[in-house]
Amino acid sequence: MRAAFWIFLAVVSVVFELMTKINAIIQTPNRDIEVWNLVQYSQYWIKTIAVVLILTVFYRKSSTIVSLMDQLNVSQSHYADDNKIHRPEGLKEYYKTGCLLMVLAIYTCTMTTTKVLSLISLASDATASIKLFGIEANIFGKEVVKYVTRDCTEPIRLLCSGYIGLLLCRFSTGLAVESRKLLQQHASNCPAGHLGVLTRTDICSAWKAREAALIMSRTIQEECGSLLLGILLADVLCLNASFANFLSPILPQVPYQAEDYARNCAQIILYFMSAYTLTSGLIRLDDIDAQGHEKLQKKEDLGLPLFMLESSCFQTRAVAPCIAGCGPVTRVTVFSVLGILVTFFCFMMDQVGRGQEKNDRSILPSYNSSCST
C-alpha cells in the first residue's frame, strides 16, 4: 500500500506537469523554439516520469532485490567463518549510507524551507491565480500540489537507487572479492621471499568463490539491469535539465530568486548522489576483476589447474554487471558522460547568448525610432 501511494503521487505529478507545461506553451507568444527552450519545457515532466518508472520497476523487483541481499549476507558470513578473513571494506557501506542520508536530509530541508517561504509570500495575495486551460486556478494551491507530488517523491527515488547501490557495495566488498582474498591469504602464509606455489586445494577454493561471484553477477545483471539503466539514464537527463536552470538568470524576462538557486542546487546534489551510489559500486567491481587477474598472474603453480582458472574465470568473464548499451561502467564511462554534459551545457549557453543578442538587435531599431519621434 505504501508503494502504491507513492507511485500514485508520482503519476499525479506527471499529469499535473504535462497540463501546466502544455498550458504554458499555448499561452506563450509565437517565437523561435530553440534547444534550450525544449529543455526548459520538458525538464519537470521528464523528472516526474523518471520517478514513476523507477518506483514502479523497483516495486516489481523489490522481492528479488531483497532476496539477492539476503544471499549476499549468507555468503559473506559463510566465507568469513570458514576463512577468518578480516573485512575493513565493510566501513564503505556505513560511509555510503551516511552520505545518502545526509543528502536526503539536505534535499528535504531545502525543498521544504523554500516552499514554505514561497507559500508565505503567496498567502499575502490570496486572489493570485492562473489560467489552466481556461479554468481559474489558485497559485497557492498549485504550489502545494507541486510540493506534495514532486518534491516529496524525489527522495523516495533516491532511497531506491541507494538500496541498489548498497547491494552493489556489499557484493563488491564480500562475495566478489573472496577469490582474490583467498589468493592473498595463501601468499601471506608463505615464508618471506618465497613466491608460493598454489596447491590444487587452494585453486579449488578460489575457483569455487569466483564461480559463486560470477553467478551472483549474472543474476544481478538479469534482474536489476533494466533498473540500473533506467536510474543512470534518468540521473543524466535530470542533471542536464538542472544545469539548464542556471541559464535562466541570463534572460531578463525569466525571474530567478535565491530560493530557486537553493532548490536547483539541492536537486543537483540529489541526482549526483543517486548516480554516485551506483557508479561507485560498478567501478569497484570492475577494479576487482583487474586486481584479481593481476594477483593470479603473479602466482607459481603446478601448471594446468591455475591456467584453467585464469582462462575460464578471469580473462573472458567478469563480476562487473554490464549495462545495456554501454557495457561495464568504468571511470572512462563516467568521465565521458560528464564531458558530454559539460559540452551540452556550453552549447546551451552559446544558444542563449545568441538569442539574447538577437533580441537586443530587434529592440534597438524600435528604441531609435521612438527617440527620433
Short mmCIF file of N, CA and C in Angstrom, two decimals, residues 6 14 33 54 63 71 78 117 134 138 141 163 184 190 193 204 227 231 261 280 321 324 328:
data_model
loop_
_atom_site.label_atom_id
_atom_site.label_comp_id
_atom_site.label_asym_id
_atom_site.label_seq_id
_atom_site.Cartn_x
_atom_site.Cartn_y
_atom_site.Cartn_z
N TRP A 6 2.96 6.11 -3.09
CA TRP A 6 4.00 6.96 -3.68
C TRP A 6 3.95 6.92 -5.20
N VAL A 14 3.08 13.68 -12.77
CA VAL A 14 3.28 13.66 -14.22
C VAL A 14 2.12 14.35 -14.93
N ILE A 33 11.63 28.41 -31.41
CA ILE A 33 11.88 27.45 -30.35
C ILE A 33 13.28 26.88 -30.53
N ILE A 54 10.95 4.53 -12.13
CA ILE A 54 11.87 3.94 -11.16
C ILE A 54 11.10 3.30 -10.00
N SER A 63 11.04 -7.81 -4.22
CA SER A 63 11.24 -9.12 -3.59
C SER A 63 12.52 -9.78 -4.08
N GLN A 71 21.04 -13.32 0.08
CA GLN A 71 22.04 -14.27 -0.40
C GLN A 71 23.46 -13.75 -0.18
N HIS A 78 29.33 -16.92 5.55
CA HIS A 78 29.89 -18.26 5.33
C HIS A 78 31.39 -18.20 5.09
N LEU A 117 8.58 29.36 2.39
CA LEU A 117 8.79 30.79 2.13
C LEU A 117 7.98 31.26 0.93
N GLY A 134 -8.19 27.52 -19.48
CA GLY A 134 -9.40 28.32 -19.34
C GLY A 134 -10.01 28.29 -17.96
N ASN A 138 -5.91 28.67 -8.38
CA ASN A 138 -5.20 29.45 -7.37
C ASN A 138 -3.72 29.05 -7.34
N GLY A 141 -2.65 26.97 -4.23
CA GLY A 141 -2.96 25.54 -4.34
C GLY A 141 -2.05 24.82 -5.31
N TYR A 163 19.46 1.87 -2.22
CA TYR A 163 19.42 0.45 -1.82
C TYR A 163 20.14 -0.41 -2.86
N GLN A 184 45.46 -13.91 -1.69
CA GLN A 184 46.29 -13.08 -0.82
C GLN A 184 46.57 -13.79 0.50
N CYS A 190 52.96 -17.85 3.20
CA CYS A 190 54.22 -18.39 2.68
C CYS A 190 55.40 -17.73 3.38
N GLY A 193 60.13 -14.07 1.13
CA GLY A 193 60.98 -14.28 -0.03
C GLY A 193 60.56 -15.44 -0.89
N CYS A 204 41.07 -24.81 -6.06
CA CYS A 204 39.65 -25.19 -5.99
C CYS A 204 38.85 -24.22 -5.12
N LEU A 227 16.71 -1.76 -14.26
CA LEU A 227 16.61 -0.74 -13.21
C LEU A 227 17.87 0.11 -13.15
N ILE A 231 17.81 4.15 -13.91
CA ILE A 231 18.23 5.13 -12.90
C ILE A 231 19.37 6.00 -13.43
N TYR A 261 17.81 29.20 -6.69
CA TYR A 261 19.18 28.70 -6.67
C TYR A 261 19.32 27.55 -5.67
N SER A 280 29.83 4.02 -8.27
CA SER A 280 30.96 3.65 -7.41
C SER A 280 31.01 2.14 -7.20
N PRO A 321 28.59 -6.24 -13.52
CA PRO A 321 27.43 -6.36 -14.41
C PRO A 321 27.53 -5.38 -15.57
N ALA A 324 23.07 -2.37 -20.38
CA ALA A 324 22.66 -2.46 -21.78
C ALA A 324 23.00 -1.17 -22.52
N PRO A 328 30.22 -2.65 -19.30
CA PRO A 328 30.59 -2.38 -17.91
C PRO A 328 30.89 -0.91 -17.67
#
